[in-house]
Short mmCIF file of C-alpha atoms in Angstrom, two decimals:
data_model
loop_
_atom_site.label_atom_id
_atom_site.label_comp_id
_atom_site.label_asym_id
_atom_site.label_seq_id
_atom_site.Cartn_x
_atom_site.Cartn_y
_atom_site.Cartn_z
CA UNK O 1367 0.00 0.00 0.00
CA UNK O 1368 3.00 1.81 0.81
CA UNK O 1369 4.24 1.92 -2.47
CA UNK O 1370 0.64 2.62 -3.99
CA UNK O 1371 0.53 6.20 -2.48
CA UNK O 1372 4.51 6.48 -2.91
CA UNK O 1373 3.67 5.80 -7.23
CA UNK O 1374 0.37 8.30 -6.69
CA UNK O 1375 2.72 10.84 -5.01
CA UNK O 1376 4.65 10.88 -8.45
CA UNK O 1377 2.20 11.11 -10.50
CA UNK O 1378 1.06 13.90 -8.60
CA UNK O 1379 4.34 15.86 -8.96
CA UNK O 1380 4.25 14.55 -12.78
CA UNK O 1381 1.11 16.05 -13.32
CA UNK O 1382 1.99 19.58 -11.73
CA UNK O 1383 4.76 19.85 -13.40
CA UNK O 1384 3.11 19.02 -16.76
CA UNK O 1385 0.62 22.12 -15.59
CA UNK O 1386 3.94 24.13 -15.32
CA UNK O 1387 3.66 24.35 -11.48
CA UNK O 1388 7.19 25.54 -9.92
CA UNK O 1389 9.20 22.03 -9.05
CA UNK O 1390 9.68 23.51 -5.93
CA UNK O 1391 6.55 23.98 -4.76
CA UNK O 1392 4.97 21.21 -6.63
CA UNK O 1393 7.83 18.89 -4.84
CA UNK O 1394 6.82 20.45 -1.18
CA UNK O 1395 3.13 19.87 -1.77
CA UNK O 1396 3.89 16.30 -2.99
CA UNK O 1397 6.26 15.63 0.42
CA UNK O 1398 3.04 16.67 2.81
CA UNK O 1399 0.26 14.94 0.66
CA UNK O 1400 2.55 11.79 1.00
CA UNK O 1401 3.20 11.90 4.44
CA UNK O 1402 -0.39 12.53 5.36
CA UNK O 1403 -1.70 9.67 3.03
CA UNK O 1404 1.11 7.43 4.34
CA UNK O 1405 -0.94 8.21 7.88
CA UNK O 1406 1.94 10.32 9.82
CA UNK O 1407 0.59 12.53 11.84
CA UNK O 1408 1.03 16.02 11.13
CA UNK O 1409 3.78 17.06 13.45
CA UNK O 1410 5.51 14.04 11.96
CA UNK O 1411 5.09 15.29 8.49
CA UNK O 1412 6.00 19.16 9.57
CA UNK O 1413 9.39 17.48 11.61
CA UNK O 1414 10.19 15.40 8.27
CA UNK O 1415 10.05 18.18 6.20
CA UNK O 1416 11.68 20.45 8.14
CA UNK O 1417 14.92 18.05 9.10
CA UNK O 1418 14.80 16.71 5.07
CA UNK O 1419 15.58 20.41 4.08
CA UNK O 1420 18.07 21.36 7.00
CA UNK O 1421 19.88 17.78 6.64
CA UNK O 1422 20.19 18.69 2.30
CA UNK O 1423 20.91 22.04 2.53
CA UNK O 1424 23.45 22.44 5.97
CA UNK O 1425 25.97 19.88 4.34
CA UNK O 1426 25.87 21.48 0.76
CA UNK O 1427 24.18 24.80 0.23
CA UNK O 1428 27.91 26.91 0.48
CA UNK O 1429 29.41 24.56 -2.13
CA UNK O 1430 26.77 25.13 -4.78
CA UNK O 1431 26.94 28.86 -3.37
CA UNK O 1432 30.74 29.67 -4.11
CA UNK O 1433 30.81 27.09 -6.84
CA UNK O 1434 28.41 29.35 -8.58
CA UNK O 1435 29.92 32.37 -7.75
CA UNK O 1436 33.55 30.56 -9.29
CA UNK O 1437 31.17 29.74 -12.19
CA UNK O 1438 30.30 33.59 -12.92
CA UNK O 1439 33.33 34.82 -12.55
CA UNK O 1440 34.94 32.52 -15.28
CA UNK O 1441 32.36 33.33 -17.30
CA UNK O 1442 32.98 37.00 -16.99
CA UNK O 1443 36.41 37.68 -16.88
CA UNK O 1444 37.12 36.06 -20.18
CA UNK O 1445 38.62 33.14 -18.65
CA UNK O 1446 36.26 30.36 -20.50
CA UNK O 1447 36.41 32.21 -24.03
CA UNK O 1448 40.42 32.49 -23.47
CA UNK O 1449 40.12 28.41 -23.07
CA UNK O 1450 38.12 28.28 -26.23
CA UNK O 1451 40.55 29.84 -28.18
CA UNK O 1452 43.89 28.09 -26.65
CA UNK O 1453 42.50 24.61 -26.88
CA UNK O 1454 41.36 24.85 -30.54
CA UNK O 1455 44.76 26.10 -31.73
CA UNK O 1456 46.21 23.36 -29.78
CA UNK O 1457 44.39 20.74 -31.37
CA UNK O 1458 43.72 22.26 -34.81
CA UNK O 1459 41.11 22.41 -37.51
CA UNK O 1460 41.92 18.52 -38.27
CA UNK O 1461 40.96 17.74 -34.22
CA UNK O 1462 38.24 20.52 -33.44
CA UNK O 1463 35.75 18.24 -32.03
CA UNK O 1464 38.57 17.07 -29.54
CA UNK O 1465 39.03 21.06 -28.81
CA UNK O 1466 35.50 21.65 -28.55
CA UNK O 1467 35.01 18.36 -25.77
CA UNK O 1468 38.00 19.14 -24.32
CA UNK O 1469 36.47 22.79 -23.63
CA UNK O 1470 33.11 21.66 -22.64
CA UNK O 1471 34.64 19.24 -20.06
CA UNK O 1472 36.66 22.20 -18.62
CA UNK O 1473 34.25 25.19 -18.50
CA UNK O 1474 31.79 22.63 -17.37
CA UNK O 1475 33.39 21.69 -14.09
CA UNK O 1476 32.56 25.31 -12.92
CA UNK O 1477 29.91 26.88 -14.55
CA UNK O 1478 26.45 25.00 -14.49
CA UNK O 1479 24.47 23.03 -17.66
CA UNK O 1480 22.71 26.32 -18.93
CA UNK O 1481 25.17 28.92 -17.94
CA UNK O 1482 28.08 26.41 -19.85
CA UNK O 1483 25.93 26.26 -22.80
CA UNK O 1484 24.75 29.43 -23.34
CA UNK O 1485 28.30 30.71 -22.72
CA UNK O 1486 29.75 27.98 -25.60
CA UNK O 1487 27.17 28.30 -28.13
CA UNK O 1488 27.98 31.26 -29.90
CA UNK O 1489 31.38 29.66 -30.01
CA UNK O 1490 29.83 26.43 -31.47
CA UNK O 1491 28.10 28.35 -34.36
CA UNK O 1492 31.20 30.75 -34.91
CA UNK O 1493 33.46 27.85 -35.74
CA UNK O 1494 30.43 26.20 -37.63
CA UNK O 1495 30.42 28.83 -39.91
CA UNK O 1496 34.25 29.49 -40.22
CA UNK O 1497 34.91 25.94 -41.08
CA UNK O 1498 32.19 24.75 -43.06
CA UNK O 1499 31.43 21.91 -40.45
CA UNK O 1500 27.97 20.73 -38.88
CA UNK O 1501 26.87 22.72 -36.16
CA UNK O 1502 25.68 19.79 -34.89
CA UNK O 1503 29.10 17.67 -35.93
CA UNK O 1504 30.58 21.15 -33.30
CA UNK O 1505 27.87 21.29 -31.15
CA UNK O 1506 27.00 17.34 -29.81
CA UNK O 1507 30.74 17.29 -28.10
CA UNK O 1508 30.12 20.56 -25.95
CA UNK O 1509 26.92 19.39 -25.08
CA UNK O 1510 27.92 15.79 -24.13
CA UNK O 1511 30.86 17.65 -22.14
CA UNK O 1512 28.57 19.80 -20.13
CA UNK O 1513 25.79 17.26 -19.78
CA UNK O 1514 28.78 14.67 -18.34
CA UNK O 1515 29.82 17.56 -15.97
CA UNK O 1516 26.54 18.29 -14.60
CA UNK O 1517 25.66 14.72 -13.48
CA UNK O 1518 28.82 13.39 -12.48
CA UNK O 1519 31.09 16.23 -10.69
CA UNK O 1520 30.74 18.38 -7.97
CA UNK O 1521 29.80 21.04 -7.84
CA UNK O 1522 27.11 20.74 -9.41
CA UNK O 1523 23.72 20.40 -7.91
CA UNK O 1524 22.45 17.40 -8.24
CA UNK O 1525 26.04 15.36 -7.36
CA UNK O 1526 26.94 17.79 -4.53
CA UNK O 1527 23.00 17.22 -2.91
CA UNK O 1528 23.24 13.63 -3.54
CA UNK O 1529 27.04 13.60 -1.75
CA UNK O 1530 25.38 15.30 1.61
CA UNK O 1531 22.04 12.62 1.12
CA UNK O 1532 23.99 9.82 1.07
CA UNK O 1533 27.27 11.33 3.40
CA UNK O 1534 29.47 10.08 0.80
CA UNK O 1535 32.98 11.88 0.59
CA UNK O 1536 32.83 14.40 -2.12
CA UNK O 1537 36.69 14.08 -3.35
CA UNK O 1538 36.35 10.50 -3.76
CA UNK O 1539 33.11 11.31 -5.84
CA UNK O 1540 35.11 13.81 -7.78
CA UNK O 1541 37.42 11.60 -8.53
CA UNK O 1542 34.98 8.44 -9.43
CA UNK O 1543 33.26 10.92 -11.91
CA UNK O 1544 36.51 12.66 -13.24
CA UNK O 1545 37.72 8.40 -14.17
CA UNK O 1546 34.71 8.21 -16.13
CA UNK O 1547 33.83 11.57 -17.77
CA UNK O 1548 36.57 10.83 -19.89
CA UNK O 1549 35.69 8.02 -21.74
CA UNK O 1550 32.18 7.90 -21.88
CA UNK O 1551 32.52 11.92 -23.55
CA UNK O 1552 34.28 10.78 -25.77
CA UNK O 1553 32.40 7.76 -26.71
CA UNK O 1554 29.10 10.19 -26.91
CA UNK O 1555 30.43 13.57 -27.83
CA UNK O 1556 32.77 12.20 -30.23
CA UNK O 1557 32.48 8.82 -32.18
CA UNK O 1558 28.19 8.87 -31.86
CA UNK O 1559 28.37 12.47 -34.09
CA UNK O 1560 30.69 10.59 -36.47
CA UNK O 1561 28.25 7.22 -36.18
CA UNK O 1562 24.56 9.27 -37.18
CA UNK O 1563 26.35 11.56 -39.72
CA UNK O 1564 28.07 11.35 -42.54
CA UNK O 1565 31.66 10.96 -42.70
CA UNK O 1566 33.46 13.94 -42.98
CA UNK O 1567 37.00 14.96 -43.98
CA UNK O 1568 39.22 16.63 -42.07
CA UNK O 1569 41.43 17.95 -45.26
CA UNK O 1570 37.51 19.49 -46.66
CA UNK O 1571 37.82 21.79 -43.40
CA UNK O 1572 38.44 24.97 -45.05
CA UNK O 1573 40.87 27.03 -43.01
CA UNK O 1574 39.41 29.53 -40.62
CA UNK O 1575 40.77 32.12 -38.20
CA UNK O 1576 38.49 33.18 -34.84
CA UNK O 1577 38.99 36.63 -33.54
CA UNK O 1578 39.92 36.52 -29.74
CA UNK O 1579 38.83 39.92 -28.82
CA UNK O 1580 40.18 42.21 -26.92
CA UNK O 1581 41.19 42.14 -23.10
CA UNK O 1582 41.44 38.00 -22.15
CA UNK O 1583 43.09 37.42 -19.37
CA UNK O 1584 46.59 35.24 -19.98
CA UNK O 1585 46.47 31.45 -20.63
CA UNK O 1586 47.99 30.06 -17.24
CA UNK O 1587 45.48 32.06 -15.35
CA UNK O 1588 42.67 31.25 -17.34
CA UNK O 1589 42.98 27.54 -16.83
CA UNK O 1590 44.32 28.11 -13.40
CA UNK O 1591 41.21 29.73 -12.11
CA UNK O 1592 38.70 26.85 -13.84
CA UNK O 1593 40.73 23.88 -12.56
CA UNK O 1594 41.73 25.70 -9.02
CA UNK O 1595 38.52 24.05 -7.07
CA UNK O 1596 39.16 20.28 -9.02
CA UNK O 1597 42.73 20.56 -7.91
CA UNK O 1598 42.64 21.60 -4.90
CA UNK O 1599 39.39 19.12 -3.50
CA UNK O 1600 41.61 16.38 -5.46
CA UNK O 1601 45.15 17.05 -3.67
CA UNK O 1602 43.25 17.53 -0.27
CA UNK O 1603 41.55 14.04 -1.01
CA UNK O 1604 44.29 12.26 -1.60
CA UNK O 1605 46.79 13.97 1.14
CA UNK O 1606 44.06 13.16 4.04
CA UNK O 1607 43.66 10.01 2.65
CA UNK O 1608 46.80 8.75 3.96
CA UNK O 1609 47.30 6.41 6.59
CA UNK O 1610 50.56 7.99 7.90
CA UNK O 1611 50.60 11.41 9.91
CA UNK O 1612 52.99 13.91 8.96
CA UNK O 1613 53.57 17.39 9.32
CA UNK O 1614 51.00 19.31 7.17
CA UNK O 1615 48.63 16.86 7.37
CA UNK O 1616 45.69 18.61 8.69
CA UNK O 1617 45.73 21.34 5.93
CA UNK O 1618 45.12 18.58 3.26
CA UNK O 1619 42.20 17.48 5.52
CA UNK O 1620 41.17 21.18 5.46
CA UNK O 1621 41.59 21.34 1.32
CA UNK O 1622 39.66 18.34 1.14
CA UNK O 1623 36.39 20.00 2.41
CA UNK O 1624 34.25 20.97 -0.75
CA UNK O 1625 33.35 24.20 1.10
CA UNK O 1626 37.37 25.86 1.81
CA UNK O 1627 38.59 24.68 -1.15
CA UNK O 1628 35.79 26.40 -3.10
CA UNK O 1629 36.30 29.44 -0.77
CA UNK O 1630 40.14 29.49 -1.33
CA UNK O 1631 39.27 29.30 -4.91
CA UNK O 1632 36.84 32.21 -5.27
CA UNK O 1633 39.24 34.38 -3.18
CA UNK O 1634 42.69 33.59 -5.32
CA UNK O 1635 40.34 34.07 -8.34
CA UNK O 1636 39.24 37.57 -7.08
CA UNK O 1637 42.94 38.22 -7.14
CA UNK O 1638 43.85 36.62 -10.43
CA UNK O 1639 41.28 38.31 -12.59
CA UNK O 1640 41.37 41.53 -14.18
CA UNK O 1641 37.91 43.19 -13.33
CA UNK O 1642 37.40 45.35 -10.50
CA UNK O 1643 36.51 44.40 -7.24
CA UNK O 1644 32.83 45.93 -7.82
CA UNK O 1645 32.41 43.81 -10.99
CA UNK O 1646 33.49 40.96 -9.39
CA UNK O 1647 31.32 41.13 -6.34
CA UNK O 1648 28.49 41.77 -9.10
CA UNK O 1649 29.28 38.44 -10.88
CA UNK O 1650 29.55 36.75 -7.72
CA UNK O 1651 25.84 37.89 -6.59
CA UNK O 1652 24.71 37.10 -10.18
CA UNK O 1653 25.75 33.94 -9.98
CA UNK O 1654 24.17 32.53 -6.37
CA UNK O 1655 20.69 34.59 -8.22
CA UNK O 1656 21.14 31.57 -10.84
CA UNK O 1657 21.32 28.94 -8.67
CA UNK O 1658 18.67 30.38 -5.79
CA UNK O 1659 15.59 28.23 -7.72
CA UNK O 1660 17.80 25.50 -8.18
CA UNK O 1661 18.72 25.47 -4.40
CA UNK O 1662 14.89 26.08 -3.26
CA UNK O 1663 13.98 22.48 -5.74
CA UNK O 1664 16.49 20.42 -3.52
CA UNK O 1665 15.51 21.54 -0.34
CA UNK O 1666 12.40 20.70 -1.46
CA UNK O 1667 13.55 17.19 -2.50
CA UNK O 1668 15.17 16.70 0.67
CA UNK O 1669 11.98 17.15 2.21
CA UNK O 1670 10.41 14.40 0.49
CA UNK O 1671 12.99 12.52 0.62
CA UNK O 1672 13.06 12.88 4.32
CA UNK O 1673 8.92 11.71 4.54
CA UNK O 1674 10.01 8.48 2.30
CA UNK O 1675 12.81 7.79 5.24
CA UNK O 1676 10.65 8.34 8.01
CA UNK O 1677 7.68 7.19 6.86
CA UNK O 1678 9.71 3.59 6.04
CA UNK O 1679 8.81 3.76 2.34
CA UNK O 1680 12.31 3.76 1.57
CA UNK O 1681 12.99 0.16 3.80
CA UNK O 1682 10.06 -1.14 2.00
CA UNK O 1683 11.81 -0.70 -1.31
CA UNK O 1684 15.02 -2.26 0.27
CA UNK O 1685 12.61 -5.34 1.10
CA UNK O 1686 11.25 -5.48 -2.22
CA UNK O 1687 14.16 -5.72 -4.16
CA UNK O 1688 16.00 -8.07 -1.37
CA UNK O 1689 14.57 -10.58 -3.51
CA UNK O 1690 15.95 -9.64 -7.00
CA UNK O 1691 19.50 -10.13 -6.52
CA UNK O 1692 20.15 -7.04 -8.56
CA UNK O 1693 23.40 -5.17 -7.54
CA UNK O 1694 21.97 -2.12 -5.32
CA UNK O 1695 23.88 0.39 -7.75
CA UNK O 1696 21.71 -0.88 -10.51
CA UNK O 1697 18.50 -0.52 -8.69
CA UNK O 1698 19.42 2.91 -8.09
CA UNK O 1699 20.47 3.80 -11.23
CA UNK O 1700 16.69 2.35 -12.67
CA UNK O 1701 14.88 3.76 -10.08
CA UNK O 1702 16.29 7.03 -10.91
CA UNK O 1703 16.28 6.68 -14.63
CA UNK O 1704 12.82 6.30 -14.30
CA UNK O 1705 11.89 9.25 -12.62
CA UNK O 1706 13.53 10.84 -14.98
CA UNK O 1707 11.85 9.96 -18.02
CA UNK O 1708 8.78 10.63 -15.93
CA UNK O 1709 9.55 13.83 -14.22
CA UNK O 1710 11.98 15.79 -16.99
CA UNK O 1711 14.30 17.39 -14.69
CA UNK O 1712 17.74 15.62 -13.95
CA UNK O 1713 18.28 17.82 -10.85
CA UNK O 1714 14.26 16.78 -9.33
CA UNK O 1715 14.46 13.21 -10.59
CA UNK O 1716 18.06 12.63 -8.28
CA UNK O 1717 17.08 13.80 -5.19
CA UNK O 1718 13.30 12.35 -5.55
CA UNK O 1719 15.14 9.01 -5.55
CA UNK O 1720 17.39 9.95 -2.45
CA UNK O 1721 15.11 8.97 0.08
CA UNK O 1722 14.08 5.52 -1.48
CA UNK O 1723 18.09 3.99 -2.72
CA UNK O 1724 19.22 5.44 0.64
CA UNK O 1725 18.77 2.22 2.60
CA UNK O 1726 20.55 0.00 -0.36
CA UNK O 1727 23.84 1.93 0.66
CA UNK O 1728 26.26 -0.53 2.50
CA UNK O 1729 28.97 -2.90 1.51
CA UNK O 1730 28.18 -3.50 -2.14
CA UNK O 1731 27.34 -0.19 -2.80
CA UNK O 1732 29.51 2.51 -1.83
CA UNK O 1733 28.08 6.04 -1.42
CA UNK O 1734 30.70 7.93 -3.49
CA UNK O 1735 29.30 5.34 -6.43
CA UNK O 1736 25.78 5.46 -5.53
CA UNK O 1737 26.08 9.23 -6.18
CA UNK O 1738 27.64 8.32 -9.40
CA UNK O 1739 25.06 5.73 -10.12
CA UNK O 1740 22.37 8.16 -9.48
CA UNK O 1741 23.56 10.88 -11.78
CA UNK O 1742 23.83 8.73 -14.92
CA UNK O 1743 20.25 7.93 -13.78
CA UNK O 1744 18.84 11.25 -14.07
CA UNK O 1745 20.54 11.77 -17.47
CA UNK O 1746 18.77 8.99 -18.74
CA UNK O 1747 16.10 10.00 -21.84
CA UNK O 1748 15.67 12.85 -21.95
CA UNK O 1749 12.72 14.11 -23.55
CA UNK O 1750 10.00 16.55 -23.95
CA UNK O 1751 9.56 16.91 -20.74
CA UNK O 1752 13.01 18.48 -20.25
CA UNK O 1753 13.72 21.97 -20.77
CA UNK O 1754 17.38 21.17 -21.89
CA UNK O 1755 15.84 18.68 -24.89
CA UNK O 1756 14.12 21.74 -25.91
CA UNK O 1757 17.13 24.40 -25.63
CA UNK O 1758 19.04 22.42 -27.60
CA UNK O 1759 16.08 21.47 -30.18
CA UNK O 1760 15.59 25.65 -30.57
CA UNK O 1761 19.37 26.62 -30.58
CA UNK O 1762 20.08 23.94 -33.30
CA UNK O 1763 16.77 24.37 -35.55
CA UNK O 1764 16.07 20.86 -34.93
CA UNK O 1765 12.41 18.78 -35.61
CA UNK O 1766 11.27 17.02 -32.46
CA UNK O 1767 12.74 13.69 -34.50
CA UNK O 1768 16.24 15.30 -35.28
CA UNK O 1769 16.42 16.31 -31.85
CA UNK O 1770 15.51 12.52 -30.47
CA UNK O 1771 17.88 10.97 -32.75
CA UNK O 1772 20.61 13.60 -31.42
CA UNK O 1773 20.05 15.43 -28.19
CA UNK O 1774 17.82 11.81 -26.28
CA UNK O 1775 20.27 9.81 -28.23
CA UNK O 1776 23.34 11.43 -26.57
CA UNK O 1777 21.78 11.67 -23.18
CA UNK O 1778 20.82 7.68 -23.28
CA UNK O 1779 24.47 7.04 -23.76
CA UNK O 1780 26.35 8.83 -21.37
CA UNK O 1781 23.29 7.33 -19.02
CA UNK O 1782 24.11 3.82 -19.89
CA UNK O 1783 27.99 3.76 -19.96
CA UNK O 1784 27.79 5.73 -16.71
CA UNK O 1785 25.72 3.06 -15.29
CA UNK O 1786 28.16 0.39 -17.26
CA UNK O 1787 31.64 2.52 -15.68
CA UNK O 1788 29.86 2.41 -12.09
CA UNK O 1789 29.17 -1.19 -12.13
CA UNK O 1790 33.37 -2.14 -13.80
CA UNK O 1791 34.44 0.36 -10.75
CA UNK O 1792 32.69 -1.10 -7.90
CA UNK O 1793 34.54 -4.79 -8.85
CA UNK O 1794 37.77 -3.07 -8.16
CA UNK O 1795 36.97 -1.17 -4.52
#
């Protein structure tokens, strides 16, 4: 019965969100109606609510805050174009697709899904144009980049919420993710372009020049201040992670928190870049606007993902699929693939399935790869229910078919072979 109103419940938020209800409050009004029809009382329900959003948000709300603010101020200090520009030299008109994934992996880490792609696009169609090339054949890599970055690697939303849900250590999730971005964006971004088009040749590239602009800030520091937060989480990880004490020891353990290293990385950044300190303060404040809905939507999922815990809904599931002998990471990763096809949103769908793959954590299912697992869930199909299927539909001038046999396509892929990299890593830990 349990289940019954659990399966109502989301329908419920399907159908709200279908009406173009906010996710947020659609999510919160889903969370009470669930508690109350799985017969908590109603200080229950208020207490489960109420612990489900301080629990989400204590453990993660200043990472996607200064990891948003790092975001912005890439974005408008010139630091991401600058990349652009270096990488595609570097790799040439014969390899642009390499420059372009290469880019979209990079400005990705910071900056967020729509920020990334509206700041890359115009890039995307410049190059499109000054080579002769697909914009499609240029654009599938950056998206594939940015889509592997936003459901993989903190900081991003969904990731860094999923990290607190399931207390799994965020460097080791970093570094999970960063092992398999790599290969399955390049599987996706660039052999499945090459696979549903035709073949083209590199010599037919007609030789193009793109106009850097004025007022970039210098290579080092451009890359410096994108890959300061990765490197720094990353050395911290791996420096606490040693059995051995030494001298020093404890400021590793202090890099390795998500929240100082993004804080030491906003500050040097500050420093590095060439605006002044009022435009940078302005980007900074810009940037934690963009994120404030997104925020609001998993506080809200924490919430109802605190009402499936206490309510036991999430123990049932455990119980259910005892039976199945089905590896707990692949449970999670169809339990959250299919809340994403329902619901749309990657972000809603991940943090809707918190609360039920919660209890499948343990010995055979390591947190770090359960947030992994979970990600490449909520990438799975994507479809008309997604506001990034139809961004990329408009931006590309695509039919709803072009964009299924491209955009969905894409998404299904990096979904799978996440799922596929999670399973091959959890038979070596």
């Amino acid at each position: 019965m349990s289940l019954l109103i659990l399966l109502t419940g989301i329908l419920l938020l399907f159908l709200m969100i279908l009406k173009k209800i906010n996710p947020m409050i659609a999510l919160m009004a889903v969370a009470i109606a669930t508690g109350l029809l799985l017969g908590m009382p109603v200080s229950k329900v208020i207490d489960a609510v109420s612990n489900g959003i301080g629990s989400t948000l204590g453990s993660m709300v200043m990472v996607l805050a200064f990891g948003a603010m790092m975001g912005k101020l890439i974005e408008d200090s010139g630091a991401a174009r600058k990349i652009v520009f270096i990488l595609i030299k570097a790799f040439g008109k014969q390899h642009i697709q390499w420059a372009v994934l290469l880019t979209g992996l990079l400005v990705g880490i910071p900056l967020f899904y729509n920020a990334g792609f509206v700041v890359l696009i115009p890039l995307v169609f410049a190059i499109s144009a000054a080579t002769g090339l697909s914009k499609l054949y240029i654009g599938l890599p950056m998206a594939t980049a940015l889509s592997v970055t936003h459901g993989f690697l903190p900081p991003h939303p969904g990731p860094v919420a999923l990290a607190g849900i399931f207390h799994a250590d965020i460097g080791q999730t970093l570094i999970y993710g960063l092992v398999l971005s790599l290969p399955i964006a390049v599987i996706a971004g660039i052999y499945f372009p090459r696979l549903i088009m035709k073949k083209i040749q590199p010599a037919l590239i007609k030789d193009f020049v793109l106009e850097e602009g004025e007022g970039l800030p210098g290579t080092a520091k451009s890359f410096m201040v994108a890959l300061l937060p990765v490197f720094l989480i990353i050395a911290g990880t791996i420096g606490s992670g040693l059995n051995t004490v030494y001298p020093g020891k404890s400021i590793f353990i202090f890099l390795a928190d998500p929240t100082a290293a993004l804080l030491i990385s906003v500050i040097l950044t500050l420093l590095l870049q060439n605006n002044s300190i009022e435009k940078a303060m302005e980007s900074c404040t810009e940037g934690v606007k963009s994120i404030a809905m997104i925020i609001l939507i998993i506080a809200a999922g924490g919430a109802f993902k605190q009402i499936l815990i206490d309510s036991g809904v999430g123990e049932t599931v455990k119980q259910l699929t005892g039976n199945l002998n089905l590896s707990p990471l692949l449970l999670a990763w169809l339990i959250t693939a299919s809340l994403r096809i329902t619901l749309g949103s990657a972000t809603v769908a991940a943090v809707t399935a918190s609360g039920m793959v919660l209890p499948l954590i343990g010995q055979h299912a390591p947190p770090e790869l359960m947030v992994v697992s979970v990600g490449a869930g909520s990438l799975m199909l994507s479809h008309v229910n997604d506001t990034g299927f139809w961004m990329f539909k408009e931006y590309f001038n695509l039919s709803l078919k072009e964009t299924f046999g491209t955009w969905t396509m894409m998404e299904s892929i990096v979904s799978v072979l996440g799922l596929v990299g999670v399973l091959l890593l959890n038979q070596f830990l």
